[in-house]
Coordinates of C-alpha atoms in Angstrom, one line a residue:
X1 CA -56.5 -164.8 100.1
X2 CA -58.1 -167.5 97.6
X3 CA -56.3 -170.1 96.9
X4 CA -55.1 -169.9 93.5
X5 CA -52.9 -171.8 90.9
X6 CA -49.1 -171.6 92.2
X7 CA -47.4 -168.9 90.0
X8 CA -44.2 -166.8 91.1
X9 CA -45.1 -163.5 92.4
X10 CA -44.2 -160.1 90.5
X11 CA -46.3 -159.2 87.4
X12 CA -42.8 -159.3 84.8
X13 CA -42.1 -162.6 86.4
X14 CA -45.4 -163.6 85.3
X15 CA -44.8 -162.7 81.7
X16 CA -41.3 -163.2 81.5
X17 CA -38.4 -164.0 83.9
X18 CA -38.1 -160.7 86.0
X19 CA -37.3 -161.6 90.2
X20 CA -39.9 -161.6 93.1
X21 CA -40.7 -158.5 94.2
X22 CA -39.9 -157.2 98.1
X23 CA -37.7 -160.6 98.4
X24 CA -34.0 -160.4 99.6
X25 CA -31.1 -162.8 99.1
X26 CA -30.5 -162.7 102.9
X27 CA -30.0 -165.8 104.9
X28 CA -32.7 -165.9 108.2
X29 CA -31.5 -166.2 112.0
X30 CA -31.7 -169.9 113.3
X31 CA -35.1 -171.5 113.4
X32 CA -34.4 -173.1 116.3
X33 CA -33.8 -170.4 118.8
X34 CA -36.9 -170.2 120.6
X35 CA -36.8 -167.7 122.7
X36 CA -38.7 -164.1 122.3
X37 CA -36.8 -162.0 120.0
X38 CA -35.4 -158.6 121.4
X39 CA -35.7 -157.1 118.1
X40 CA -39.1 -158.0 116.9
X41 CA -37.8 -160.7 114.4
X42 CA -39.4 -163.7 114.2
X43 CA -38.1 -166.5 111.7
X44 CA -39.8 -168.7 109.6
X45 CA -38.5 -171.5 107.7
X46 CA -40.8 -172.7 105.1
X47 CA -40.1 -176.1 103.5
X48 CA -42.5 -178.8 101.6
X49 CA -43.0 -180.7 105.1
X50 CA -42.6 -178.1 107.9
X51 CA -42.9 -174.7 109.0
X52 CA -40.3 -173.8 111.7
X53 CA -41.0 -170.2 113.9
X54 CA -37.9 -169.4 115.7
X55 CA -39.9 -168.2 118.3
X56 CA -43.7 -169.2 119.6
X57 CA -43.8 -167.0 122.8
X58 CA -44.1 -163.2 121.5
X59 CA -45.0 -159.9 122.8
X60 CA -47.2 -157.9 122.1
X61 CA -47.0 -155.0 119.6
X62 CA -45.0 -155.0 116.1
X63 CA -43.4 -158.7 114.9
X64 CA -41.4 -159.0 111.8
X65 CA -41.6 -162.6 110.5
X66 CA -38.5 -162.8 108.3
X67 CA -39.5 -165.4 105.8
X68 CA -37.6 -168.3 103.6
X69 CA -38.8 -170.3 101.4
X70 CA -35.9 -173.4 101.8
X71 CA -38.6 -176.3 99.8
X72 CA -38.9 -177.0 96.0
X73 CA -42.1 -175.3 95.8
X74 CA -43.8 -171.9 95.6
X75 CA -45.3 -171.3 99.2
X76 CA -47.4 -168.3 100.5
X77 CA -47.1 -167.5 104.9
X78 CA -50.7 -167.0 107.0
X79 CA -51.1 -165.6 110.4
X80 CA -54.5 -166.4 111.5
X81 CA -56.1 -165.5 114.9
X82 CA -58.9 -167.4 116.4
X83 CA -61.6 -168.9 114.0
X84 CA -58.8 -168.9 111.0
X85 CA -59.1 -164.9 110.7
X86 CA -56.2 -163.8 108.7
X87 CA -54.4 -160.7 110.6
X88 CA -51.6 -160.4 107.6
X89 CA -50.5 -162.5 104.6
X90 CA -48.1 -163.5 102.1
X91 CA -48.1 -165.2 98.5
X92 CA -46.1 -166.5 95.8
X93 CA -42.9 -167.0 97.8
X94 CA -40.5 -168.8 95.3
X95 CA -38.5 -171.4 96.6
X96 CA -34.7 -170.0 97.5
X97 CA -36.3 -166.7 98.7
X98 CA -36.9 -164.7 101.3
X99 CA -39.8 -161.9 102.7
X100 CA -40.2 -160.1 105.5
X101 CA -43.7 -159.2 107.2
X102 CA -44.1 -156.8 109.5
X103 CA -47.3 -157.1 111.8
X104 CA -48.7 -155.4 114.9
X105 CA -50.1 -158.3 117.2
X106 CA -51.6 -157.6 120.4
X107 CA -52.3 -160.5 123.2
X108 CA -53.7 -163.2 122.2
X109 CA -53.3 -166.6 120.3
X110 CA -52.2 -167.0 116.7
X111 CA -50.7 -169.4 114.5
X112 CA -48.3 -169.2 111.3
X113 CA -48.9 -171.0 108.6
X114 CA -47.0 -172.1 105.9
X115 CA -48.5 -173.2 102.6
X116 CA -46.3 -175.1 100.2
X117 CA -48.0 -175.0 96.8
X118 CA -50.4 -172.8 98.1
X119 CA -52.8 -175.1 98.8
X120 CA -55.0 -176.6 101.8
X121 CA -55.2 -175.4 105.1
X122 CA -50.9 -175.2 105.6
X123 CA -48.9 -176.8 107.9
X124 CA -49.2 -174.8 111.2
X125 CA -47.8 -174.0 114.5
X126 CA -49.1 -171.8 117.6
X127 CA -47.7 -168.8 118.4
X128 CA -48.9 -167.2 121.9
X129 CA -48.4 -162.8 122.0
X130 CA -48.5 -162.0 125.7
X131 CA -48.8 -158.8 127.3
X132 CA -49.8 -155.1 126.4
X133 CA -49.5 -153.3 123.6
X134 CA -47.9 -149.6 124.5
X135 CA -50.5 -147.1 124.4
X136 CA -52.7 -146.1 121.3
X137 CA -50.8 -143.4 118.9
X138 CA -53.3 -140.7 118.1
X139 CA -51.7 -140.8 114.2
X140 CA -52.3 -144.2 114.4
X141 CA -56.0 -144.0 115.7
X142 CA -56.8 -141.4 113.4
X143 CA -55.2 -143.1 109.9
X144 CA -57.0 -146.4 111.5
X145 CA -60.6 -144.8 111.5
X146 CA -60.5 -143.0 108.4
X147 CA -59.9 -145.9 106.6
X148 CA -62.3 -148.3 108.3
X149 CA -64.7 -145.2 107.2
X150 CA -63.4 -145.8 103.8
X151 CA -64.2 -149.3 103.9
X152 CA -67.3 -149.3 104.6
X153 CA -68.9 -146.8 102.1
X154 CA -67.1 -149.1 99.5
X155 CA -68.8 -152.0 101.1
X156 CA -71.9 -150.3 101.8
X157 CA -71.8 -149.1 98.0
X158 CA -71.6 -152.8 96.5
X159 CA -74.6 -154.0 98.2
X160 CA -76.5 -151.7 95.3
X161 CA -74.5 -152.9 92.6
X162 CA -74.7 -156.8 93.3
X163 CA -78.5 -156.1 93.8
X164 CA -78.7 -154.6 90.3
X165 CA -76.8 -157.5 89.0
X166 CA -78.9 -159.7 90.8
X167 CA -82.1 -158.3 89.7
X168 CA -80.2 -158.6 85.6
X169 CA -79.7 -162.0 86.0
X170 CA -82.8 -163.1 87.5
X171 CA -84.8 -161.5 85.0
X172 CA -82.7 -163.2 82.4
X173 CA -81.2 -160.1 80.9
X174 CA -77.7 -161.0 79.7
X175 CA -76.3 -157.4 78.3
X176 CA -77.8 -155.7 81.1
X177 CA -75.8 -158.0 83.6
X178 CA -72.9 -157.9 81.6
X179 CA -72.9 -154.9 81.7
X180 CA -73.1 -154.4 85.6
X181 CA -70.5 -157.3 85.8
X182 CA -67.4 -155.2 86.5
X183 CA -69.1 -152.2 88.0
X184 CA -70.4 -154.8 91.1
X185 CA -66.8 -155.7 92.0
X186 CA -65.1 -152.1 92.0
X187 CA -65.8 -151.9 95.7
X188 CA -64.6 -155.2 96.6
X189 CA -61.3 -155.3 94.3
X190 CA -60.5 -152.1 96.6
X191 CA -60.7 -153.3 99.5
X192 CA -60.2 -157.3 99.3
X193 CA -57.6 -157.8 101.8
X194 CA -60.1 -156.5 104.4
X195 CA -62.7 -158.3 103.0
X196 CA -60.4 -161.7 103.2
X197 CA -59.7 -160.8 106.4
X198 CA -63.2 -162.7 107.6
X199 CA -62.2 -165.9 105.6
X200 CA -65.5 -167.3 104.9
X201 CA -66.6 -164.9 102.4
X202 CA -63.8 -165.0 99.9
X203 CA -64.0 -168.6 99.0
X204 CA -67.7 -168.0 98.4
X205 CA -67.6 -164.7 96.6
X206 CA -64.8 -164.4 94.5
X207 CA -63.2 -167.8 93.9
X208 CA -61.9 -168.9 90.3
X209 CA -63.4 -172.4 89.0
X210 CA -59.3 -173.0 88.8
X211 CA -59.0 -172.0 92.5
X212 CA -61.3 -174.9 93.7
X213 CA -60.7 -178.1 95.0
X214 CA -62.6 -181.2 93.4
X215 CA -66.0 -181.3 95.4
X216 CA -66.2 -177.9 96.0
X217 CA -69.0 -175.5 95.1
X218 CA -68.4 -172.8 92.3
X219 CA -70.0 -169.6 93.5
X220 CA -70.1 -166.2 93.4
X221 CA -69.4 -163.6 90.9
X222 CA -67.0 -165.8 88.5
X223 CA -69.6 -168.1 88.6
X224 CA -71.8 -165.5 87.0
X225 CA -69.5 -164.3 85.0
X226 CA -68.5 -168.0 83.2
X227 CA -72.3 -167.9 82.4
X228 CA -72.9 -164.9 81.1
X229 CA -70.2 -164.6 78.9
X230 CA -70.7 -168.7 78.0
X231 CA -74.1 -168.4 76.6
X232 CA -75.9 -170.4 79.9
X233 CA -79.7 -170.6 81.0
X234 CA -79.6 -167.9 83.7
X235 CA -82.3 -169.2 85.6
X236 CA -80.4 -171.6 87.2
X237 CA -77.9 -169.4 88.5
X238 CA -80.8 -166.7 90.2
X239 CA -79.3 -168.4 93.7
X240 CA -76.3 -168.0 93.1
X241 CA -76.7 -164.1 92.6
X242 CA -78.9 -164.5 96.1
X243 CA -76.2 -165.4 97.6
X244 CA -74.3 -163.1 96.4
X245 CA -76.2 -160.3 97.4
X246 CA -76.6 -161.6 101.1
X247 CA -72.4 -162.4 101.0
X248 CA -71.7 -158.5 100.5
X249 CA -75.0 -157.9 102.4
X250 CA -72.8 -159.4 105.3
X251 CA -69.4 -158.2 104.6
X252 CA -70.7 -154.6 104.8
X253 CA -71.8 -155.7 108.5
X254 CA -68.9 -157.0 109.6
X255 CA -66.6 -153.8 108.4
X256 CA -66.6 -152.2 111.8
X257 CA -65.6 -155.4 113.4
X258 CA -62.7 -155.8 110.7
X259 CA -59.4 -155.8 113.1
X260 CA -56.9 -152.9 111.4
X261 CA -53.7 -151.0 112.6
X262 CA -51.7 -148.8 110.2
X263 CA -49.3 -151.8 109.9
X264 CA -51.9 -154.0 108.3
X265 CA -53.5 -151.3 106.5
X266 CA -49.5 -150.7 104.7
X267 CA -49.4 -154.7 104.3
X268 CA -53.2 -155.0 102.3
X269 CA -52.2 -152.1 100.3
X270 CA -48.9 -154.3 98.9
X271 CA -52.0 -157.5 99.1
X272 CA -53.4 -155.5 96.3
X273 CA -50.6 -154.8 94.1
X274 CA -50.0 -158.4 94.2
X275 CA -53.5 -159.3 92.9
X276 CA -52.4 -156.5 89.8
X277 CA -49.8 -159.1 89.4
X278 CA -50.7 -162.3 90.1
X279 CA -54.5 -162.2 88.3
X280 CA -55.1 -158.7 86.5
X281 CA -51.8 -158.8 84.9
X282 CA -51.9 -162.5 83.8
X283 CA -55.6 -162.1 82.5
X284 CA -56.7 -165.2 84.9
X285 CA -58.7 -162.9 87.0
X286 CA -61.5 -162.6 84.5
X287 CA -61.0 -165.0 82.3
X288 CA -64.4 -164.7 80.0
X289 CA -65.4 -161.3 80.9
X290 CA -61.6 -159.5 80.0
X291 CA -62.3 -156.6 82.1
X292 CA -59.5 -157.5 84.2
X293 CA -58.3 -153.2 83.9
X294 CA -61.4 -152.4 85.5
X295 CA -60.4 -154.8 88.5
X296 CA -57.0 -153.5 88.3
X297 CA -57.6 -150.1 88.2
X298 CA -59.7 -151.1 91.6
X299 CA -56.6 -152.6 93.3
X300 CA -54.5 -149.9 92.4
X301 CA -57.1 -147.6 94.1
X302 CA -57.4 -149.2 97.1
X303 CA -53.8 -149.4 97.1
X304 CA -53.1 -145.5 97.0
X305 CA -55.8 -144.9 99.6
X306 CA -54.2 -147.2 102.1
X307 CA -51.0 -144.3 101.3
X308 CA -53.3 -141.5 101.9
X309 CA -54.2 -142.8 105.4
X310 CA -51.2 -143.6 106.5
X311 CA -49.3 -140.5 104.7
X312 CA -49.4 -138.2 108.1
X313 CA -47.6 -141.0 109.7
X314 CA -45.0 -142.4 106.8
X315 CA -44.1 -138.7 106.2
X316 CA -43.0 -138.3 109.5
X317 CA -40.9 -142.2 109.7
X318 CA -39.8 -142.1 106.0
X319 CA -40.5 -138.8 103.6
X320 CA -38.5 -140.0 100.9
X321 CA -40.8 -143.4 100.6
X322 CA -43.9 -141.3 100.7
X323 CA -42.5 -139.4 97.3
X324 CA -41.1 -142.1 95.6
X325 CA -44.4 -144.0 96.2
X326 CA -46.3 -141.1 94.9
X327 CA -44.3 -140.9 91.5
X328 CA -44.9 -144.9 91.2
X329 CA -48.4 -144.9 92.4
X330 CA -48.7 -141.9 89.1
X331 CA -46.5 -143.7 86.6
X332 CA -49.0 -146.8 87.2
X333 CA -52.2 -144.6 86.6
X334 CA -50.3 -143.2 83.5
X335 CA -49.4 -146.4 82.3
X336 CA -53.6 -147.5 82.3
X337 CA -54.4 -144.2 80.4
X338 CA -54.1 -145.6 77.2
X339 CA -57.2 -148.2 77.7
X340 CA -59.6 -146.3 79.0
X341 CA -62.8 -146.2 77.0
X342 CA -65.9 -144.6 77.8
X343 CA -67.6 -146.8 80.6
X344 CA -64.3 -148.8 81.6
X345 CA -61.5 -150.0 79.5
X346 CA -60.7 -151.9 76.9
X347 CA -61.6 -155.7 77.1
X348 CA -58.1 -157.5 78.0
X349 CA -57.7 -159.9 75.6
X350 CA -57.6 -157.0 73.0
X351 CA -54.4 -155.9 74.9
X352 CA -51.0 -157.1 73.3
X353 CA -48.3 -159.1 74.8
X354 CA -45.9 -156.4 74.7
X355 CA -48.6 -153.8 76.3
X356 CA -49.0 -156.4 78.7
X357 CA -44.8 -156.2 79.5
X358 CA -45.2 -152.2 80.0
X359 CA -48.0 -152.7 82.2
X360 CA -45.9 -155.1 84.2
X361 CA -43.4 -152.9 84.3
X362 CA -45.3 -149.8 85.8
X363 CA -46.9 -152.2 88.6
X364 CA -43.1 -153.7 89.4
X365 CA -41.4 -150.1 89.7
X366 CA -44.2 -149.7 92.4
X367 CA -44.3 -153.2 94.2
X368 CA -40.7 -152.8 96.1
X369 CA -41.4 -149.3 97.3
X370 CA -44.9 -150.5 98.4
X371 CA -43.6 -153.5 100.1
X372 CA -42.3 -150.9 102.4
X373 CA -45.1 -149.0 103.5
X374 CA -46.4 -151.4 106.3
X375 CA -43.4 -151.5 107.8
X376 CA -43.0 -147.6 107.3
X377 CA -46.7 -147.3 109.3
X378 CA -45.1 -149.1 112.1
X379 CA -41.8 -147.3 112.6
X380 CA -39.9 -150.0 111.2
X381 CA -38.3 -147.9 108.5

């Protein structure tokens, strides 16, 4: 994901002092073993100077990389595959904790990355997956192309809405971009992990001008936004919406290219309760517009349809997760009721501290049990 301004991971955390969500106390096997674990575990020892893989030579199919955080500073794990395309993530790892992440990986090479103070390109090391994966699951095939179908008709259906935003902005019609603001990032805020997945686009598209490193450029649609809700000259920022349109223009392309399993498709959902928490929560994601619910309500979205995808499959490794998920995923949607308004929701800065607590609180109950699902997808239950 973007890099953003360390911050500890679950949404009470981030208003008060609640503990990191889908993190055990448990100590990791030896870093230095080396050798190909029987069991699928892979551990990683994440400190401010090094990132130690207990094993580099890995076969193919489902990989656990049990996760600790031994250095002073919060740290977030990456495994990329050629060309720095992210497979499966994880942020806001406090120091003194631990997080496992369960990934299918077929042959091929890859590296871990470890990110202390979630910055910069990490500190990395090569991993090499070697031979094949068993044969395809029809379950899995089927939950994998409904949701790449999924995918792209919300991809395909933000092309339109960054146009019409576009087309506001260059005509220098502030209300009427404002307006169309939110709407254009529904589709995306439902399915960002996949969109992340390509690497390039995010930075451009949906980067915070506290996410970015001196020299860099401020795009995309927080660029916009800081203009239009700051009083600027629009004219100036007509390329900017181009580019916009052309960014989502090419995401939507590169959709049935997008490399999913049901293990990653469990992980993103979890990807997207953590951006409740880490931005929506907070009220950094939109930090002039306010319509930070809309976003949420997005996440939360894409969240549950990851679940309905994979549900044939969960049912079958772990009923009782696919129940308690559904009750959490429906306290959540119960708990955004009371800020609907017609059109959206209420801006977020009219929301109260202590409203802010209770909506914490909704997205916690459901972060641990979600935490679960990819590895639920995979069998790992």
């Amino acid at each position: 994901m973007r890099p953003r301004t360390p911050r500890p991971a679950t949404a009470l955390t981030l208003l008060a002092a609640a503990a990191l969500a889908g993190c055990t106390d448990a100590p990791s096997a030896d870093p230095a073993a080396g050798a190909s674990p029987a069991d699928g575990t892979v551990a990683v020892r994440a400190t401010d100077d090094a990132c130690e893989v207990s094993s580099t030579d890995l076969g193919s199919g489902i990989t656990t990389f049990a996760i600790t955080n031994e250095g002073s500073d919060v740290t977030e794990v990456y495994v990329y595959a050629p060309g720095d395309r992210i497979v499966t993530e994880k942020e806001n790892i406090g120091p003194g904790t631990s997080y496992e992440l369960t990934v299918d990986l077929t042959e091929g090479s890859y590296q871990v990355a470890c990110k202390p103070g979630m910055v910069g390109d990490g500190i990395r090391q090569d991993v090499r997956v070697a031979g094949a994966a068993e044969a395809p699951d029809p379950a899995a095939e089927a939950a994998v192309a409904a949701y790449r179908t999924w995918v792209q008709q919300q991809a395909d259906a933000s092309v339109p809405l960054v146009q019409q935003l576009r087309d506001a902005v260059a005509a220098g019609d502030v209300e009427g971009a404002k307006a169309l603001y939110a709407p254009s990032r529904v589709p995306w805020e439902s399915i960002e992990p996949v969109a992340e997945s390509f690497g390039d686009l995010d930075p451009r598209m949906d980067a915070r001008e506290a996410d970015l490193a001196a020299g860099e450029a401020f795009t995309g649609w927080h660029r916009l936004e800081k203009a239009l809700w700051t009083g600027e000259d629009l004219a100036p920022l007509v390329p900017v919406a181009d580019q916009l349109v052309l960014d989502v223009q090419e995401l939507a392309q590169r959709v049935p290219n997008a490399a999913l399993t049901p293990t990653s498709i469990g992980n993103g959902a979890k990807e997207l309760l953590d951006e409740v928490a880490t931005g929506k929560i907070t009220g950094e994601e939109e930090a002039f517009s306010h319509t930070d619910l809309v976003d949420f309500e997005a996440n939360v979205a894409g969240a549950a349809q990851a679940l309905e995808v994979l549900r044939p499959i969960v049912s079958e490794n772990d009923p009782e997760l696919v129940t308690t998920l559904d009750a959490e995923f429906a306290d959540v949607r119960a708990a955004l009721e009371p800020y609907r308004v017609p059109g959206g929701f209420v801006p977020y800065d009219t929301v109260t501290e202590e409203q802010r607590r209770e909506l914490a609180r909704a997205v916690d109950g459901l972060s641990e049990p979600l935490s679960r699902l990819g590895a639920a997808a995979a069998g790992e239950a």
